Amino acid sequence: MDAVFRALADPTRRQLLDSLHARNGQTLNALCEHMDMTRQAVTKHLAILEEANLVTTMRRGREKEHYLNPVPINEIAERWIGKFERGRLAALSDLKQRLEREEP
């Protein structure tokens, strides 16, 4: 999980993940179009995302397509966010249901 946090700590890598979330399966050329950096720099960022298992790749002929892997992010949500928010979310849900029953 440390590799995931390190990968997510960088705004450039988060931008790459956002780009893949918007359109999954992009090639390096497509990802570079939206980045203000060299192709080599984007490649290094993608390698860090791959090491953290946040991005997977698939070869299609001579090109490599990049895909977002949401599993590690979901694991963080479950481990670090879910357990701290579960009680508050349940309380808000109960409050909402009570208020809905009181409406005329």
XYZ file of C-alpha atoms in Angstrom:
104
model
C 0.000 0.000 0.000
C 3.002 2.317 0.486
C 3.719 2.227 -3.260
C 0.137 3.301 -3.955
C 0.374 6.258 -1.569
C 3.724 7.287 -3.074
C 2.294 7.069 -6.580
C -0.810 9.067 -5.649
C 1.251 11.753 -3.891
C 2.371 13.233 -7.210
C -0.055 15.575 -9.029
C 1.233 14.530 -12.454
C 0.476 10.886 -11.742
C -2.980 11.801 -10.447
C -3.542 13.702 -13.710
C -2.577 10.597 -15.693
C -5.015 8.516 -13.629
C -7.754 11.107 -14.228
C -7.050 10.937 -17.952
C -7.341 7.140 -17.898
C -10.508 7.371 -15.839
C -12.012 9.661 -18.488
C -10.885 7.404 -21.351
C -9.407 4.024 -20.492
C -7.049 2.188 -22.829
C -4.949 5.108 -24.032
C -1.583 4.780 -25.710
C 1.481 6.691 -24.555
C 1.019 9.135 -27.439
C -2.573 9.854 -26.416
C -1.582 10.373 -22.790
C 1.287 12.690 -23.779
C -1.092 14.962 -25.719
C -2.584 16.259 -22.461
C 0.655 16.533 -20.505
C 3.039 19.467 -20.485
C 6.177 17.318 -20.298
C 8.380 15.107 -22.389
C 7.393 11.650 -23.513
C 10.237 10.241 -21.395
C 8.893 11.962 -18.252
C 5.383 10.592 -18.880
C 6.884 7.126 -19.365
C 8.636 7.358 -15.983
C 5.410 8.409 -14.259
C 3.520 5.554 -15.913
C 6.190 3.098 -14.731
C 5.652 4.230 -11.133
C 1.891 3.832 -11.553
C 2.420 0.341 -12.987
C 4.705 -0.622 -10.074
C 1.945 0.465 -7.691
C -0.536 -1.639 -9.712
C -2.641 1.454 -10.437
C -2.142 1.056 -14.189
C -2.030 -2.105 -16.261
C -1.010 -2.396 -19.880
C -1.967 -4.497 -22.864
C -0.082 -4.725 -26.137
C -2.055 -4.192 -29.338
C 0.343 -4.718 -32.207
C 3.183 -2.270 -31.757
C 1.322 -0.057 -29.303
C 0.816 -0.497 -25.602
C -2.533 0.580 -24.159
C -2.754 1.769 -20.563
C -5.711 0.932 -18.326
C -6.699 2.216 -14.916
C -6.786 -0.450 -12.215
C -9.170 0.875 -9.522
C -8.598 -2.014 -7.084
C -5.739 -0.419 -5.082
C -7.694 2.839 -4.729
C -10.730 0.908 -3.537
C -8.552 -0.914 -1.003
C -7.384 2.445 0.344
C -10.975 3.644 0.550
C -12.005 0.504 2.422
C -9.013 0.516 4.751
C -8.531 4.208 5.476
C -11.747 6.019 4.653
C -14.534 3.495 5.065
C -13.812 2.443 8.611
C -13.589 6.047 9.837
C -16.690 7.246 8.022
C -19.044 4.286 8.447
C -20.470 5.515 11.753
C -21.008 9.067 10.546
C -22.621 7.921 7.313
C -24.989 5.646 9.221
C -25.927 8.529 11.541
C -26.595 10.829 8.577
C -28.699 8.167 6.889
C -30.763 7.684 10.067
C -31.244 11.441 10.377
C -32.353 11.709 6.758
C -34.891 8.916 7.195
C -36.317 10.552 10.344
C -36.628 13.889 8.579
C -38.348 12.292 5.595
C -40.908 10.639 7.905
C -41.655 13.998 9.566
C -42.324 15.824 6.278
C -46.037 16.401 5.543
